[in-house]
Amino acid sequence: MALSKIPRDRNLTYGLVESLGQLIVTGEFDAKAFPTEGELSRQHGTSRSVTREAVKMLTAKGLLQARPRQGTSVTPETQWNLLDPDVLRWLLERKFSLRLLAEFTEMRLAIEPAAARLAARRADPEAIAHIRDGLRRMIAAGVGDEEPVTADIAFHTAILAATGNRFYAQLDPLINTALRISIRFTNRIKGRAAGIAGHDEVLDAIAAGDAERAGLAMHALISDALQLIEAAAENPGATGARRSRRAG
Amino acid sequence: MALSKIPRDRNLTYGLVESLGQLIVTGEFDAKAFPTEGELSRQHGTSRSVTREAVKMLTAKGLLQARPRQGTSVTPETQWNLLDPDVLRWLLERKFSLRLLAEFTEMRLAIEPAAARLAARRADPEAIAHIRDGLRRMIAAGVGDEEPVTADIAFHTAILAATGNRFYAQLDPLINTALRISIRFTNRIKGRAAGIAGHDEVLDAIAAGDAERAGLAMHALISDALQLIEAAAENPGATGARRSRRAG
DNA sequence: TTGAGAGTAATAATCATATAATATGTTCGC
DNA sequence: GCGAACATATTATATGATTATTACTCTCAA
């Protein structure tokens, strides 16, 4: 529930992690080599301690590797830990591509229907209340920029939590990040009413303990989103993705 | 393909990360508070730089958080990044629980059938050859301790790679870790022949491009494994899990 | 030309120490 | 009681020196 209390920017190290993480995923160091510790420190005006600690954190996320004499280098993209919330966030926010969003949604298409089935089998009244609360907020939300999105996210993460499976629950921050970007697509194209109806069907099935129906309903929901994303990917510009700010 | 060339233990920092990671997941600091930097340094005979860098890596994995004056502390287990290969490895190797293995397998039950379906739709001849090679090695393997396991793992990860989806491919190290532990169960109880038949069915369906059949076959495979694990969890000792070393 | 081996040097890894920033109590004035 | 000033513990940052590792170069022999 509570946001992380760790100060991400009032702290040189975390700030540097953010900067470097974004630079790395945007391919800043594809051509030129990654700088040495000394250069990095000079370029960012940080001490070597801070620089080294930031590099170590990025190493832990699979983005960098360091060896004496060879220096520090960006690891091949295949080794990046895409399932790390920070890495996914940097990619989606700083190097957005419909392709990547489609791939992630493709994984959601496997995960979330299964989560809905588990939730239907296991959710206790309290967990169901959380899911219902998300939907209620979706319905109550006006056309404000934030609330409809956060309510939708709350709905999905409440279902993940209701599975009672720690690995599903762990996907919360990833889905959170991806949905914040993804929802703009689906809402713009499908009407709000249709979206809410789909979510309501999921909740209804879970509350009724009908695993099969819950899975199918969730599958339909995400399948729709995936199709929209894939269509946009193949036909860029036609969906209004580019002139998004105006639609309100 | 190639193993990571980063020296995990010829390096004080990585060694400390390993030690602390294992201590944390085993609940070593549940009662007592996590030591201060100074204490940690003294206890492990490392300088503060090394200690801090290790702590930073564990922070990046969600296991620790540090604040001035308050000290460093273990984060609530719900914030641990279970999808980080190191974290999952520490948990399964140092604090093994059938419950956790069951939860992971439950997630595999959502992921891998979907991966098999995608592979059936998209796999090119080369990718299929990799899958086939895994199965071939499974069949050829004797009763040696290692080869049957690594071959089985190669089969599963080849399918993940064949999806052409980076997020599925990213699950490789996780599945790798979990399978190395999980396979002992399934193989001990179900015969080798039955296991190979199941895998062959998956490969056959993928090679034929039959997504539905591939998904069902993979589902059956993992569903079997999950049932064995859950049975063992509810009835500890009865499956031979405890007297494993002798069976070989 | 090739290959092995020794030597060189660049770079991260480690250590040690000092100072700053930041929470958290605690005391004091009222 | 209550808020502001102050003390204190701990991480955060900075810096210089030393060590360990290993990529690269060069030599020399086959």
XYZ file of C-alpha atoms (C1' of nucleotides) in Angstrom:
556
model
C 0.000 0.000 0.000
C 2.491 2.571 1.185
C 4.914 3.932 -1.303
C 8.548 3.158 -0.792
C 9.897 5.599 1.717
C 13.389 5.457 0.341
C 14.416 8.845 -1.027
C 15.224 8.145 -4.629
C 16.589 11.521 -5.528
C 17.663 13.257 -2.362
C 20.484 10.851 -2.482
C 23.314 11.041 -4.946
C 23.690 7.299 -5.353
C 20.076 6.605 -6.239
C 20.033 9.619 -8.478
C 23.039 8.321 -10.341
C 21.450 4.882 -10.621
C 18.443 6.491 -12.239
C 20.504 8.571 -14.639
C 22.771 5.738 -15.671
C 19.908 3.251 -15.887
C 18.075 5.511 -18.291
C 21.187 6.222 -20.316
C 21.976 2.535 -20.597
C 18.544 1.399 -21.756
C 18.335 4.191 -24.296
C 21.456 2.805 -25.908
C 23.690 5.717 -25.008
C 26.684 3.420 -24.733
C 26.016 1.190 -27.711
C 28.636 2.865 -29.815
C 31.096 4.295 -27.358
C 32.459 2.285 -24.503
C 31.115 2.696 -20.995
C 33.288 5.152 -19.078
C 35.753 4.128 -16.419
C 35.031 4.879 -12.775
C 37.163 7.968 -12.889
C 35.462 9.375 -15.960
C 31.997 8.605 -14.622
C 32.810 10.409 -11.410
C 34.065 13.423 -13.299
C 31.160 13.479 -15.737
C 28.517 13.313 -13.020
C 30.358 15.234 -10.369
C 30.175 12.426 -7.821
C 32.821 10.821 -5.712
C 34.166 7.414 -6.563
C 32.269 5.859 -3.639
C 28.954 7.034 -4.997
C 29.890 6.059 -8.517
C 30.996 2.595 -7.514
C 27.893 1.986 -5.432
C 25.653 3.045 -8.298
C 27.530 0.748 -10.669
C 27.164 -2.094 -8.190
C 23.403 -1.607 -8.041
C 23.169 -1.630 -11.810
C 25.312 -4.738 -11.836
C 22.819 -6.367 -9.478
C 20.100 -5.589 -12.005
C 22.112 -7.193 -14.772
C 22.770 -4.028 -16.763
C 26.499 -3.714 -16.137
C 29.477 -5.893 -15.505
C 32.898 -4.801 -14.333
C 36.297 -6.401 -14.495
C 39.738 -5.067 -13.753
C 41.701 -3.936 -16.746
C 38.695 -4.415 -19.026
C 36.614 -1.769 -17.349
C 32.898 -1.585 -16.850
C 30.636 -2.467 -19.744
C 26.981 -2.729 -20.574
C 25.864 -6.354 -20.630
C 24.130 -7.756 -23.704
C 20.458 -6.838 -23.620
C 19.481 -10.477 -23.261
C 20.991 -10.484 -19.786
C 19.073 -7.475 -18.492
C 16.662 -8.437 -15.778
C 13.445 -7.270 -17.417
C 11.557 -8.535 -14.403
C 13.224 -5.927 -12.222
C 10.736 -3.098 -11.751
C 13.352 -0.401 -12.290
C 14.650 -1.905 -15.504
C 11.169 -2.312 -16.936
C 10.283 1.219 -15.916
C 13.365 2.681 -17.574
C 12.634 0.784 -20.743
C 8.981 1.704 -20.961
C 9.420 5.311 -19.937
C 12.663 6.151 -21.681
C 12.725 3.818 -24.627
C 9.090 3.122 -25.229
C 8.303 0.658 -27.957
C 4.988 -0.924 -28.805
C 6.863 -4.118 -29.431
C 8.073 -4.326 -25.844
C 4.670 -3.390 -24.480
C 3.137 -6.103 -26.643
C 5.580 -8.673 -25.347
C 4.818 -7.744 -21.772
C 1.091 -7.857 -22.418
C 1.580 -11.251 -23.991
C 3.011 -12.401 -20.680
C 0.141 -10.800 -18.793
C -2.143 -12.847 -21.025
C -0.686 -15.954 -19.471
C -0.384 -14.688 -15.918
C -3.494 -12.736 -15.125
C -6.172 -15.188 -16.244
C -4.414 -17.794 -14.130
C -4.338 -15.312 -11.272
C -8.047 -14.695 -11.683
C -8.721 -18.428 -11.558
C -6.696 -18.779 -8.375
C -8.398 -15.760 -6.875
C -11.803 -17.278 -7.594
C -10.766 -20.426 -5.776
C -9.016 -18.855 -2.816
C -9.944 -15.236 -2.246
C -11.338 -14.460 1.194
C -14.018 -11.787 1.663
C -11.433 -9.154 2.484
C -9.460 -9.793 -0.687
C -12.639 -9.674 -2.741
C -13.531 -6.400 -1.049
C -10.220 -4.972 -2.257
C -10.949 -6.030 -5.812
C -14.445 -4.633 -5.609
C -13.070 -1.400 -4.248
C -10.842 -1.043 -7.285
C -13.797 -1.451 -9.616
C -15.904 0.927 -7.562
C -13.180 3.553 -7.874
C -12.988 2.962 -11.622
C -16.679 3.618 -11.933
C -16.696 6.607 -9.622
C -13.681 8.210 -11.280
C -14.290 11.170 -13.518
C -12.219 11.875 -16.556
C -9.372 13.131 -14.405
C -6.010 12.022 -15.619
C -4.898 9.974 -12.642
C -7.727 8.345 -10.738
C -9.167 6.146 -13.502
C -5.708 4.767 -14.134
C -4.771 4.123 -10.523
C -8.148 2.553 -9.854
C -7.701 0.174 -12.799
C -4.244 -0.729 -11.546
C -5.598 -1.289 -8.039
C -8.159 -3.699 -9.468
C -5.511 -5.793 -11.190
C -3.038 -5.848 -8.329
C -5.790 -6.731 -5.860
C -6.418 -9.850 -7.917
C -2.738 -10.707 -7.921
C -2.691 -10.338 -4.142
C -5.824 -12.476 -3.824
C -4.079 -15.482 -5.359
C -2.200 -16.108 -2.124
C 0.813 -16.863 -4.291
C 3.878 -14.760 -3.565
C 5.162 -14.892 -7.136
C 1.963 -13.526 -8.564
C 1.885 -10.858 -5.889
C 5.448 -9.986 -6.799
C 4.350 -8.960 -10.274
C 2.536 -6.004 -8.765
C 5.184 -3.347 -9.441
C 5.750 -4.615 -12.981
C 2.075 -4.614 -13.889
C 1.799 -1.294 -12.167
C 4.450 0.248 -14.385
C 3.238 -1.311 -17.594
C -0.421 -0.616 -17.001
C 0.195 3.047 -16.330
C 1.425 3.249 -19.890
C -0.829 0.647 -21.423
C -4.144 1.951 -20.180
C -3.904 5.097 -22.259
C -4.143 2.965 -25.350
C -7.011 0.777 -24.429
C -9.115 3.519 -22.859
C -8.692 5.811 -25.796
C -9.917 3.275 -28.261
C -12.389 1.120 -26.441
C -14.953 3.141 -24.572
C -14.873 3.419 -20.810
C -18.189 1.615 -20.499
C -16.960 -1.458 -22.329
C -13.845 -1.578 -20.146
C -15.838 -1.384 -16.952
C -18.215 -4.095 -18.094
C -15.293 -6.408 -18.714
C -13.836 -5.730 -15.295
C -17.196 -6.230 -13.659
C -17.511 -9.649 -15.251
C -14.148 -10.643 -13.769
C -15.119 -9.487 -10.299
C -18.472 -11.185 -10.491
C -16.926 -14.505 -11.420
C -14.302 -14.281 -8.693
C -16.887 -13.370 -6.072
C -19.008 -16.312 -7.238
C -16.017 -18.626 -6.950
C -16.300 -19.512 -10.613
C -12.664 -20.016 -11.581
C -13.287 -20.917 -15.186
C -15.422 -17.889 -15.907
C -13.022 -15.586 -14.053
C -10.140 -16.842 -16.156
C -12.040 -16.425 -19.399
C -13.204 -12.937 -18.495
C -9.706 -11.815 -17.592
C -8.357 -13.414 -20.733
C -10.832 -11.457 -22.812
C -9.856 -8.256 -21.076
C -6.153 -8.599 -21.741
C -6.616 -10.137 -25.135
C -8.444 -6.991 -26.190
C -5.622 -4.837 -24.923
C -3.032 -6.957 -26.673
C -4.857 -6.740 -29.969
C -5.044 -2.984 -29.735
C -1.335 -2.757 -28.996
C -0.410 -5.109 -31.809
C -2.602 -3.273 -34.238
C -0.958 -0.006 -33.279
C 2.451 -1.600 -33.663
C 1.727 -2.687 -37.210
C 0.013 0.493 -38.208
C 1.744 3.306 -36.372
C -0.035 6.623 -36.212
C -3.432 5.325 -37.291
C -4.688 4.743 -33.773
C -4.104 8.176 -32.442
C -1.192 7.005 -30.385
C 0.890 9.879 -31.645
C -1.587 12.643 -31.028
C -2.443 11.410 -27.596
C -2.224 14.577 -25.520
C -5.240 16.133 -27.144
C -7.758 13.365 -26.736
C -8.341 14.049 -23.002
C 24.680 -20.078 -23.756
C 27.883 -19.152 -22.013
C 27.865 -19.052 -18.256
C 28.381 -15.722 -16.625
C 32.069 -15.085 -16.450
C 31.831 -12.808 -13.483
C 33.785 -14.212 -10.573
C 31.240 -14.559 -7.817
C 33.575 -15.578 -5.050
C 37.059 -14.473 -5.962
C 35.795 -11.107 -5.023
C 35.076 -9.940 -1.522
C 32.020 -7.920 -2.448
C 30.208 -10.691 -4.288
C 31.186 -13.126 -1.584
C 29.673 -10.869 1.028
C 26.517 -10.458 -1.050
C 26.167 -14.231 -1.130
C 26.740 -14.628 2.594
C 24.407 -11.847 3.597
C 21.768 -12.876 1.059
C 21.688 -16.360 2.497
C 21.650 -15.116 6.071
C 18.800 -12.739 5.327
C 16.520 -15.254 3.641
C 17.100 -17.817 6.361
C 15.698 -15.333 8.831
C 18.950 -14.750 10.665
C 17.956 -11.167 11.400
C 14.299 -11.706 12.221
C 14.867 -11.372 15.915
C 17.943 -9.227 16.243
C 18.409 -6.038 14.292
C 20.541 -5.952 11.196
C 24.057 -4.813 12.128
C 25.379 -1.368 11.368
C 27.944 -0.927 8.640
C 30.713 -0.821 11.194
C 29.645 -4.051 12.851
C 29.170 -5.822 9.535
C 32.649 -4.814 8.494
C 34.123 -6.138 11.704
C 32.142 -9.361 11.636
C 33.116 -10.202 8.071
C 36.570 -8.690 8.085
C 35.865 -6.380 5.175
C 36.353 -2.676 4.773
C 33.413 -0.355 4.926
C 33.583 0.203 1.154
C 33.095 -3.464 0.437
C 30.398 -3.732 3.049
C 28.521 -0.756 1.683
C 28.694 -2.006 -1.886
C 27.351 -5.389 -0.842
C 24.527 -3.729 1.064
C 23.736 -1.614 -1.975
C 23.444 -4.703 -4.171
C 21.110 -6.325 -1.694
C 19.141 -3.112 -1.578
C 18.785 -3.289 -5.351
C 17.302 -6.761 -4.923
C 14.812 -5.459 -2.400
C 16.201 -7.308 0.612
C 17.592 -4.348 2.538
C 16.935 -0.699 3.053
C 19.195 1.833 4.734
C 18.619 5.219 6.245
C 20.918 7.499 8.204
C 20.584 7.351 11.931
C 18.029 4.532 11.657
C 20.470 2.011 10.292
C 20.108 -0.759 7.763
C 17.223 -3.179 8.052
C 15.777 -6.207 6.307
C 12.717 -5.245 4.273
C 9.420 -7.061 4.838
C 9.438 -10.331 2.932
C 6.645 -9.080 0.689
C 9.048 -6.578 -0.841
C 11.743 -9.084 -1.729
C 12.148 -9.410 -5.447
C 11.395 -13.125 -5.784
C 11.843 -12.771 -9.520
C 15.497 -11.964 -9.036
C 17.458 -15.138 -9.780
C 19.753 -14.697 -6.798
C 16.933 -14.174 -4.342
C 15.040 -17.208 -5.602
C 18.209 -19.275 -5.486
C 18.975 -18.277 -1.906
C 15.445 -19.107 -0.862
C 15.273 -22.476 -2.563
C 18.763 -23.564 -1.634
C 19.046 -22.152 1.849
C 15.485 -22.088 3.079
C 13.817 -24.745 1.044
C 10.126 -25.159 1.537
C 7.703 -27.240 -0.449
C 5.250 -24.412 -0.104
C 7.500 -21.991 -1.978
C 8.318 -24.569 -4.617
C 4.608 -25.216 -5.060
C 3.913 -21.521 -5.485
C 6.613 -21.213 -8.096
C 5.360 -24.274 -9.921
C 1.905 -22.789 -9.828
C 3.292 -19.820 -11.720
C 5.076 -22.132 -14.164
C 1.686 -23.715 -14.754
C 0.511 -20.403 -16.155
C 3.692 -19.455 -17.981
C 5.029 -22.553 -19.664
C 1.896 -23.789 -21.423
C 1.531 -20.304 -22.850
C 5.169 -20.415 -23.860
C 4.629 -23.749 -25.573
C 1.679 -22.326 -27.498
C 3.744 -19.363 -28.630
C 6.620 -21.621 -29.561
C 4.316 -23.758 -31.669
C 3.192 -20.673 -33.537
C 6.551 -18.984 -33.962
C 9.484 -21.305 -33.527
C 11.860 -21.439 -36.466
C 13.667 -24.672 -37.394
C 16.727 -23.712 -35.423
C 14.730 -23.072 -32.252
C 12.944 -26.378 -32.672
C 16.269 -28.078 -33.134
C 17.349 -26.728 -29.761
C 14.244 -28.114 -28.110
C 14.718 -31.441 -29.829
C 18.318 -31.490 -28.715
C 17.220 -31.129 -25.100
C 14.892 -34.093 -25.399
C 17.546 -36.139 -27.200
C 19.927 -35.492 -24.328
C 17.273 -36.486 -21.812
C 16.824 -39.796 -23.560
C 20.505 -40.415 -24.024
C 21.385 -39.554 -20.454
C 22.177 -42.393 -18.107
C 21.342 -42.289 -14.454
C 24.196 -39.912 -13.770
C 23.340 -37.206 -11.343
C 23.780 -34.176 -13.553
C 23.061 -34.800 -17.208
C 19.410 -35.867 -16.978
C 18.665 -32.745 -14.976
C 20.537 -30.307 -17.199
C 19.014 -31.859 -20.293
C 15.529 -31.458 -18.887
C 16.281 -27.844 -18.018
C 17.677 -27.241 -21.501
C 14.419 -28.552 -22.965
C 12.319 -26.119 -20.976
C 14.523 -23.092 -21.510
C 14.731 -23.806 -25.236
C 10.967 -23.487 -25.370
C 11.069 -20.215 -23.472
C 13.625 -18.924 -25.958
C 11.528 -20.127 -28.887
C 8.656 -17.844 -27.918
C 10.518 -14.854 -29.287
C 9.258 -12.967 -26.249
C 11.952 -11.394 -24.117
C 9.963 -11.697 -20.885
C 9.495 -15.410 -21.284
C 13.144 -15.796 -22.173
C 14.021 -13.832 -19.063
C 12.490 -16.538 -16.898
C 15.303 -18.851 -17.914
C 17.505 -18.418 -14.842
C 14.520 -18.702 -12.510
C 13.198 -21.887 -14.078
C 16.740 -23.123 -14.175
C 17.153 -22.724 -10.443
C 13.773 -24.088 -9.509
C 13.902 -27.051 -11.869
C 17.260 -28.165 -10.567
C 15.522 -28.683 -7.257
C 12.127 -29.694 -8.534
C 13.187 -32.439 -10.900
C 14.407 -34.639 -8.086
C 10.871 -34.939 -6.893
C 9.149 -35.681 -10.090
C 11.733 -38.092 -11.384
C 11.857 -40.053 -8.200
C 8.173 -40.636 -8.180
C 7.051 -40.757 -11.759
C 9.211 -43.074 -13.833
C 11.696 -41.681 -16.310
C 9.798 -43.222 -19.203
C 6.596 -41.401 -18.366
C 8.450 -38.121 -18.074
C 10.106 -38.521 -21.429
C 6.833 -39.424 -23.104
C 5.290 -36.220 -21.804
C 8.165 -34.141 -23.075
C 8.059 -35.850 -26.426
C 4.407 -34.964 -26.810
C 5.227 -31.299 -26.205
C 8.005 -31.300 -28.770
C 5.882 -33.112 -31.309
C 3.085 -30.580 -31.002
C 5.438 -27.624 -31.249
C 7.173 -29.071 -34.290
C 3.772 -29.660 -35.880
C 2.794 -26.080 -35.159
C -0.168 -27.246 -33.110
C -0.380 -24.564 -30.452
C -3.375 -25.983 -28.626
C -1.889 -29.441 -28.259
C 1.469 -28.036 -27.230
C -0.149 -25.992 -24.497
C -2.163 -28.911 -23.207
C 0.821 -31.233 -23.205
C 2.954 -28.753 -21.307
C 0.121 -28.125 -18.908
C -0.145 -31.817 -18.190
C 3.579 -32.016 -17.580
C 3.685 -29.247 -15.027
C 0.363 -30.130 -13.518
C 1.779 -33.538 -12.680
C 4.785 -31.961 -11.045
C 2.634 -29.568 -9.060
C 0.444 -32.350 -7.761
C 3.457 -34.311 -6.597
C 4.835 -31.279 -4.804
C 1.539 -30.443 -3.172
C 1.035 -34.034 -2.092
C 4.485 -34.024 -0.534
C 3.744 -30.730 1.170
C 0.640 -32.103 2.815
C 2.131 -35.432 3.706
C 5.775 -34.801 4.522
C 8.076 -37.778 4.642
C 5.793 -40.152 2.824
C 7.239 -39.456 -0.609
C 10.817 -40.240 0.166
C 11.775 -36.618 0.006
C 13.634 -36.953 3.239
C 15.665 -40.017 2.348
C 16.649 -38.716 -1.031
C 20.397 -39.213 -1.021
C 20.127 -42.970 -1.028
C 17.827 -43.482 -3.959
C 20.398 -42.587 -6.651
C 54.061 -17.052 -39.857
C 52.762 -18.836 -35.749
C 52.527 -19.828 -30.924
C 53.948 -19.624 -26.205
C 55.656 -17.126 -22.503
C 57.097 -13.085 -19.949
C 56.393 -8.577 -18.987
C 53.631 -4.166 -18.881
C 50.085 -1.330 -17.750
C 45.201 -0.118 -17.265
C 41.490 -0.747 -14.411
C 38.602 -2.255 -10.910
C 38.923 -3.885 -6.030
C 40.100 -2.919 -1.541
C 41.484 -0.303 2.446
C 41.675 3.620 5.540
C 40.165 7.941 7.116
C 37.789 12.168 7.272
C 33.719 15.084 6.779
C 28.729 15.946 5.751
C 23.905 14.981 5.938
C 20.000 13.214 8.256
C 16.974 11.335 11.311
C 15.863 10.523 16.180
C 15.930 11.473 20.889
C 16.398 14.688 24.621
C 16.622 18.692 27.025
C 15.398 23.216 27.952
C 12.568 27.314 28.076
C 8.094 28.764 28.573
C 2.342 20.033 28.182
C 4.588 21.847 23.966
C 7.692 23.538 20.660
C 12.455 24.791 19.611
C 17.226 24.140 20.144
C 20.669 20.837 20.769
C 23.089 16.252 21.063
C 23.980 11.841 18.888
C 24.127 7.741 16.078
C 24.224 6.183 11.617
C 24.403 6.301 6.850
C 26.103 9.232 2.912
C 29.856 11.269 0.631
C 34.588 12.391 -0.377
C 39.492 11.398 -1.103
C 44.002 9.267 -1.291
C 46.722 5.188 -1.302
C 47.527 0.421 -2.200
C 46.602 -4.197 -4.183
C 44.851 -7.624 -7.395
C 43.436 -8.901 -11.709
C 43.867 -9.448 -16.418
C 43.908 -7.597 -21.284
C 47.348 -6.419 -24.158
C 52.123 -6.173 -26.112
C 56.363 -7.726 -27.139
C 59.886 -11.014 -27.645
C 61.737 -15.155 -29.063
C 61.770 -19.728 -30.676
C 59.920 -23.264 -33.790
